Amino acid sequence: MNLINDKWLPYRLKDGTEKTLPIRAICHPEVIDFALPRADFQGAAYQFAIGLLQTVFAPEDELEWHEYYEQPPTENDLDNAFSKVAHAFNIDGEGPLFMQDFDTLETASEKNISQILIETPGENAVKENKDHFIKRSHCNVMSLEMAALSLFTLQLNAPPNKACKPGRVGLRGAGPLTTLVMPSNVNDSLWTKLWLNVINADYLRYEVPDFHDGSIFPWLVKTSSIAEDGGAIYQNDVHPLHMFWAMPSRIRLNVHKGEQICGITGLKTSVFVDMFKILGNGNNYDGEWSHTLTPYRYNKKGDLFLSAKGSSDSGQYKYWCDYSFIDTESKVTCAAVVSHFYSVLPFFLKKNKQLPNLWVFAYDLDQAKLKNWYSHYFPIFNLNKDLADELVRKIKQLANLSDELSKKVLECIKLVSYGRFDSKTSQLEFGKKNPAQKSDNTISENIKSDFWLRSESLFYISVSQLIENASQESSILTPTQAKEWLTSIRSLCIDLFDEFALSELGNQKSMSKRIKARQQLTGWLFGSKEIKAFIVNHNIEFTKEVA
């Protein structure tokens, strides 16, 4: 099977039906999305298509980007472009195989195909009987199509020592966070969704690629002896387009013909994969890389920018600025596709009434252990260019204050269960051995999640007001706007405390602790230096500040 020429990807059409078509169908006007059975595969399919377009169909300049946005290419146009790299996209058969080691790995150990999935427990977990929720060998057979996507998904996100040791992590590290610009209308064509994330060659400059020498597609050549010996591959060692096709894991799929049921789709398949071979010491990507689909944060310890990773709070608006802008002050940069979109925004606004959204998704990994999969949509705003830096600073200040509020609410709720009265201050405090640190993480996550979810609309209303004020050459909330936000967020914090800490009456002793913890929370909400600074900076006047 060839991933360029053959029908292998399921698509969702405008009429609601699904159909399996070749990759060139991404430009068909009736196709509105991929239709994969797993959320991580859906994200991988987008990265596959965007990477392919960036590799062989990148627009020469902003003008050509505009032209293809307004009038998509024909399937024949894409077929001609994609044919340049078809030789690198065979998934089975003879010769180099997509995302698989150049060698056949005859001496490598064989693993069940389920081990290629990120969530499958490792060998130690199986030996120690810790695979309670995700069982071993839960997907013993895959269709060749799903095995191809599983393989690509693993190479994109590779956690350390997955299925073998030493197992390399992906080019962006384990579980990188991906951000894509997406139209606000979910029924827009798939072409529109993909093209918003393709960067013109004037913006992303690189030399004319060689599609045969392995500098872009590493599986076309033998794994470097440098990599086998543990040596690193740096960004300058390969072509910039290599970022879309990085291959940290040395794998070969065992492909068979015969009728089976695919463990991913539940459908019959005539070509299947049940095992794969894997060796350690694959390509060791190190140093500072810049992938166009991922935001980066400066790491002072290593003196380099590292890719953002998925975590339980990835969907919280406190990171919205990191995903959306380049902030030179805090040394955070959004993905290149986001900054590129801002460069074409004036044209976009001439053709569209609504701004797109930012789709953020990632695995949350603890080493090789999968904790969760996160997917979230954030709004995109049109910022005044002249005031952009100041606006971002003000927005981050608001997000940081929200973060302080979130922590304070959680702390006061925990004081009810784990705090004790200090005889000198008559305040509730945690002891030296703070039991709250080992408290139920699920409850803590629920409290934090509720705070960020309920305060999200307040935050974006304030962001909208800041941007509107900027059009009048002001980069600050008015006293009235700031007062409205502060009053609302205070009420939210007290409501959250009451819900989580006062839901049960309890005995007299516990009630006194709850009342004291509530007093400490309201005291902070009305009298802390952070809140007072916000009031002074925004010239807010209250008739009477009562806790």
Short mmCIF file of N, CA and C in Angstrom, two decimals, residues 361-443:
data_model
loop_
_atom_site.label_atom_id
_atom_site.label_comp_id
_atom_site.label_asym_id
_atom_site.label_seq_id
_atom_site.Cartn_x
_atom_site.Cartn_y
_atom_site.Cartn_z
N PHE A 361 -3.81 20.40 21.20
CA PHE A 361 -3.97 19.01 21.64
C PHE A 361 -2.62 18.38 21.94
N ALA A 362 -2.65 17.39 22.83
CA ALA A 362 -1.41 16.72 23.24
C ALA A 362 -1.73 15.55 24.15
N TYR A 363 -0.80 14.62 24.22
CA TYR A 363 -0.80 13.62 25.28
C TYR A 363 -0.23 14.25 26.54
N ASP A 364 -0.68 13.81 27.69
CA ASP A 364 -0.06 14.14 28.97
C ASP A 364 0.68 12.89 29.41
N LEU A 365 2.01 12.93 29.32
CA LEU A 365 2.84 11.76 29.60
C LEU A 365 3.68 11.96 30.84
N ASP A 366 3.80 10.91 31.62
CA ASP A 366 4.74 10.85 32.72
C ASP A 366 5.77 9.80 32.34
N GLN A 367 6.87 10.26 31.75
CA GLN A 367 7.82 9.35 31.11
C GLN A 367 7.07 8.56 30.03
N ALA A 368 7.09 7.22 30.12
CA ALA A 368 6.40 6.42 29.10
C ALA A 368 4.95 6.14 29.46
N LYS A 369 4.52 6.60 30.62
CA LYS A 369 3.16 6.32 31.09
C LYS A 369 2.19 7.40 30.62
N LEU A 370 1.13 6.98 29.94
CA LEU A 370 0.12 7.92 29.49
C LEU A 370 -0.83 8.26 30.62
N LYS A 371 -0.97 9.55 30.91
CA LYS A 371 -1.90 10.01 31.94
C LYS A 371 -3.24 10.41 31.33
N ASN A 372 -3.16 11.09 30.16
CA ASN A 372 -4.40 11.55 29.54
C ASN A 372 -4.13 12.08 28.15
N TRP A 373 -5.22 12.38 27.42
CA TRP A 373 -5.16 13.06 26.13
C TRP A 373 -6.00 14.32 26.27
N TYR A 374 -5.43 15.46 25.87
CA TYR A 374 -6.14 16.72 26.01
C TYR A 374 -6.33 17.39 24.65
N SER A 375 -7.51 17.95 24.47
CA SER A 375 -7.84 18.68 23.25
C SER A 375 -8.73 19.86 23.64
N HIS A 376 -8.34 21.06 23.20
CA HIS A 376 -9.06 22.26 23.62
C HIS A 376 -9.00 23.31 22.52
N TYR A 377 -10.05 24.13 22.45
CA TYR A 377 -10.08 25.22 21.48
C TYR A 377 -10.01 26.57 22.21
N PHE A 378 -9.15 27.46 21.70
CA PHE A 378 -9.01 28.80 22.23
C PHE A 378 -9.39 29.81 21.15
N PRO A 379 -9.84 30.99 21.55
CA PRO A 379 -10.15 32.02 20.56
C PRO A 379 -8.88 32.69 20.03
N ILE A 380 -8.98 33.26 18.84
CA ILE A 380 -7.91 34.09 18.27
C ILE A 380 -8.45 35.51 18.14
N PHE A 381 -7.65 36.48 18.57
CA PHE A 381 -8.05 37.89 18.51
C PHE A 381 -7.15 38.66 17.56
N ASN A 382 -7.67 39.73 17.04
CA ASN A 382 -6.90 40.63 16.17
C ASN A 382 -6.35 41.76 17.02
N LEU A 383 -5.06 41.73 17.29
CA LEU A 383 -4.43 42.73 18.15
C LEU A 383 -3.89 43.91 17.35
N ASN A 384 -3.97 45.08 17.95
CA ASN A 384 -3.34 46.27 17.40
C ASN A 384 -1.83 46.06 17.38
N LYS A 385 -1.23 46.07 16.18
CA LYS A 385 0.19 45.76 16.05
C LYS A 385 1.07 46.70 16.88
N ASP A 386 0.72 47.98 16.88
CA ASP A 386 1.55 48.96 17.57
C ASP A 386 1.53 48.76 19.09
N LEU A 387 0.44 48.18 19.59
CA LEU A 387 0.31 47.98 21.03
C LEU A 387 0.37 46.50 21.43
N ALA A 388 0.75 45.65 20.49
CA ALA A 388 0.69 44.20 20.73
C ALA A 388 1.50 43.78 21.95
N ASP A 389 2.74 44.25 22.06
CA ASP A 389 3.59 43.85 23.19
C ASP A 389 2.99 44.27 24.52
N GLU A 390 2.48 45.50 24.58
CA GLU A 390 1.88 45.99 25.82
C GLU A 390 0.59 45.24 26.13
N LEU A 391 -0.19 44.94 25.10
CA LEU A 391 -1.43 44.18 25.29
C LEU A 391 -1.15 42.79 25.84
N VAL A 392 -0.16 42.13 25.26
CA VAL A 392 0.20 40.78 25.73
C VAL A 392 0.64 40.84 27.18
N ARG A 393 1.39 41.88 27.54
CA ARG A 393 1.84 42.02 28.93
C ARG A 393 0.66 42.19 29.87
N LYS A 394 -0.30 43.02 29.49
CA LYS A 394 -1.48 43.24 30.33
C LYS A 394 -2.34 41.97 30.43
N ILE A 395 -2.48 41.27 29.32
CA ILE A 395 -3.27 40.03 29.32
C ILE A 395 -2.62 38.98 30.21
N LYS A 396 -1.29 38.88 30.14
CA LYS A 396 -0.59 37.90 30.97
C LYS A 396 -0.68 38.27 32.45
N GLN A 397 -0.69 39.56 32.75
CA GLN A 397 -0.86 39.98 34.14
C GLN A 397 -2.21 39.52 34.68
N LEU A 398 -3.23 39.64 33.84
CA LEU A 398 -4.57 39.21 34.25
C LEU A 398 -4.61 37.69 34.44
N ALA A 399 -3.97 36.96 33.50
CA ALA A 399 -3.93 35.50 33.61
C ALA A 399 -3.13 35.07 34.84
N ASN A 400 -2.05 35.77 35.14
CA ASN A 400 -1.22 35.43 36.31
C ASN A 400 -1.97 35.70 37.61
N LEU A 401 -2.74 36.78 37.65
CA LEU A 401 -3.53 37.06 38.84
C LEU A 401 -4.61 35.99 39.01
N SER A 402 -5.19 35.56 37.91
CA SER A 402 -6.16 34.47 37.96
C SER A 402 -5.52 33.20 38.52
N ASP A 403 -4.29 32.96 38.14
CA ASP A 403 -3.56 31.78 38.64
C ASP A 403 -3.37 31.88 40.15
N GLU A 404 -3.03 33.07 40.63
CA GLU A 404 -2.87 33.27 42.08
C GLU A 404 -4.20 33.03 42.80
N LEU A 405 -5.28 33.51 42.22
CA LEU A 405 -6.61 33.30 42.80
C LEU A 405 -6.95 31.81 42.87
N SER A 406 -6.65 31.10 41.81
CA SER A 406 -6.91 29.65 41.77
C SER A 406 -6.16 28.93 42.89
N LYS A 407 -4.90 29.28 43.06
CA LYS A 407 -4.08 28.65 44.10
C LYS A 407 -4.60 28.97 45.49
N LYS A 408 -5.06 30.22 45.68
CA LYS A 408 -5.53 30.62 47.00
C LYS A 408 -6.82 29.91 47.37
N VAL A 409 -7.72 29.77 46.40
CA VAL A 409 -8.97 29.04 46.67
C VAL A 409 -8.66 27.60 47.06
N LEU A 410 -7.79 26.96 46.31
CA LEU A 410 -7.43 25.57 46.60
C LEU A 410 -6.78 25.46 47.97
N GLU A 411 -5.89 26.40 48.29
CA GLU A 411 -5.22 26.37 49.58
C GLU A 411 -6.21 26.47 50.74
N CYS A 412 -7.16 27.39 50.61
CA CYS A 412 -8.11 27.58 51.70
C CYS A 412 -9.06 26.40 51.86
N ILE A 413 -9.41 25.77 50.75
CA ILE A 413 -10.25 24.56 50.82
C ILE A 413 -9.48 23.44 51.52
N LYS A 414 -8.19 23.33 51.22
CA LYS A 414 -7.38 22.29 51.85
C LYS A 414 -7.14 22.58 53.33
N LEU A 415 -7.13 23.86 53.69
CA LEU A 415 -6.94 24.21 55.10
C LEU A 415 -8.05 23.63 55.97
N VAL A 416 -9.24 23.49 55.39
CA VAL A 416 -10.37 22.94 56.15
C VAL A 416 -10.05 21.52 56.61
N SER A 417 -9.43 20.73 55.75
CA SER A 417 -9.15 19.33 56.07
C SER A 417 -7.79 19.13 56.74
N TYR A 418 -6.80 19.94 56.35
CA TYR A 418 -5.44 19.66 56.78
C TYR A 418 -4.80 20.77 57.60
N GLY A 419 -5.48 21.89 57.76
CA GLY A 419 -4.90 23.00 58.51
C GLY A 419 -5.10 22.83 60.02
N ARG A 420 -4.33 23.59 60.77
CA ARG A 420 -4.49 23.60 62.22
C ARG A 420 -4.29 25.04 62.71
N PHE A 421 -4.95 25.36 63.81
CA PHE A 421 -4.89 26.72 64.33
C PHE A 421 -3.50 27.01 64.93
N ASP A 422 -2.94 28.13 64.52
CA ASP A 422 -1.68 28.58 65.11
C ASP A 422 -2.02 29.42 66.34
N SER A 423 -1.49 29.02 67.49
CA SER A 423 -1.85 29.68 68.76
C SER A 423 -1.39 31.15 68.80
N LYS A 424 -0.35 31.47 68.06
CA LYS A 424 0.17 32.84 68.09
C LYS A 424 -0.62 33.77 67.18
N THR A 425 -0.96 33.27 65.98
CA THR A 425 -1.62 34.14 64.99
C THR A 425 -3.12 33.93 64.92
N SER A 426 -3.60 32.83 65.52
CA SER A 426 -5.03 32.45 65.44
C SER A 426 -5.46 32.22 63.99
N GLN A 427 -4.48 31.89 63.14
CA GLN A 427 -4.77 31.60 61.74
C GLN A 427 -4.66 30.10 61.48
N LEU A 428 -5.37 29.64 60.49
CA LEU A 428 -5.21 28.25 60.05
C LEU A 428 -3.95 28.16 59.21
N GLU A 429 -3.10 27.20 59.54
CA GLU A 429 -1.86 27.01 58.78
C GLU A 429 -1.60 25.52 58.62
N PHE A 430 -0.77 25.21 57.62
CA PHE A 430 -0.32 23.83 57.45
C PHE A 430 0.89 23.60 58.34
N GLY A 431 1.01 22.40 58.88
CA GLY A 431 2.17 22.08 59.69
C GLY A 431 3.41 21.91 58.83
N LYS A 432 4.54 21.65 59.49
CA LYS A 432 5.79 21.44 58.75
C LYS A 432 5.68 20.27 57.79
N LYS A 433 5.05 19.21 58.24
CA LYS A 433 4.78 18.08 57.34
C LYS A 433 3.38 18.28 56.79
N ASN A 434 3.33 18.97 55.68
CA ASN A 434 2.05 19.39 55.11
C ASN A 434 1.31 18.21 54.48
N PRO A 435 0.28 17.67 55.14
CA PRO A 435 -0.44 16.52 54.58
C PRO A 435 -1.24 16.89 53.35
N ALA A 436 -1.47 18.18 53.15
CA ALA A 436 -2.24 18.61 51.97
C ALA A 436 -1.51 18.29 50.68
N GLN A 437 -0.18 18.21 50.77
CA GLN A 437 0.61 17.89 49.58
C GLN A 437 0.34 16.47 49.09
N LYS A 438 -0.09 15.60 50.01
CA LYS A 438 -0.38 14.22 49.63
C LYS A 438 -1.88 13.95 49.59
N SER A 439 -2.64 15.00 49.54
CA SER A 439 -4.10 14.84 49.54
C SER A 439 -4.60 14.34 48.20
N ASP A 440 -5.88 14.09 48.13
CA ASP A 440 -6.51 13.53 46.94
C ASP A 440 -6.32 14.46 45.74
N ASN A 441 -5.47 14.01 44.80
CA ASN A 441 -5.20 14.84 43.63
C ASN A 441 -6.44 15.04 42.77
N THR A 442 -7.34 14.06 42.79
CA THR A 442 -8.55 14.17 41.98
C THR A 442 -9.40 15.36 42.41
N ILE A 443 -9.56 15.52 43.73
CA ILE A 443 -10.32 16.66 44.25
C ILE A 443 -9.64 17.97 43.89
#
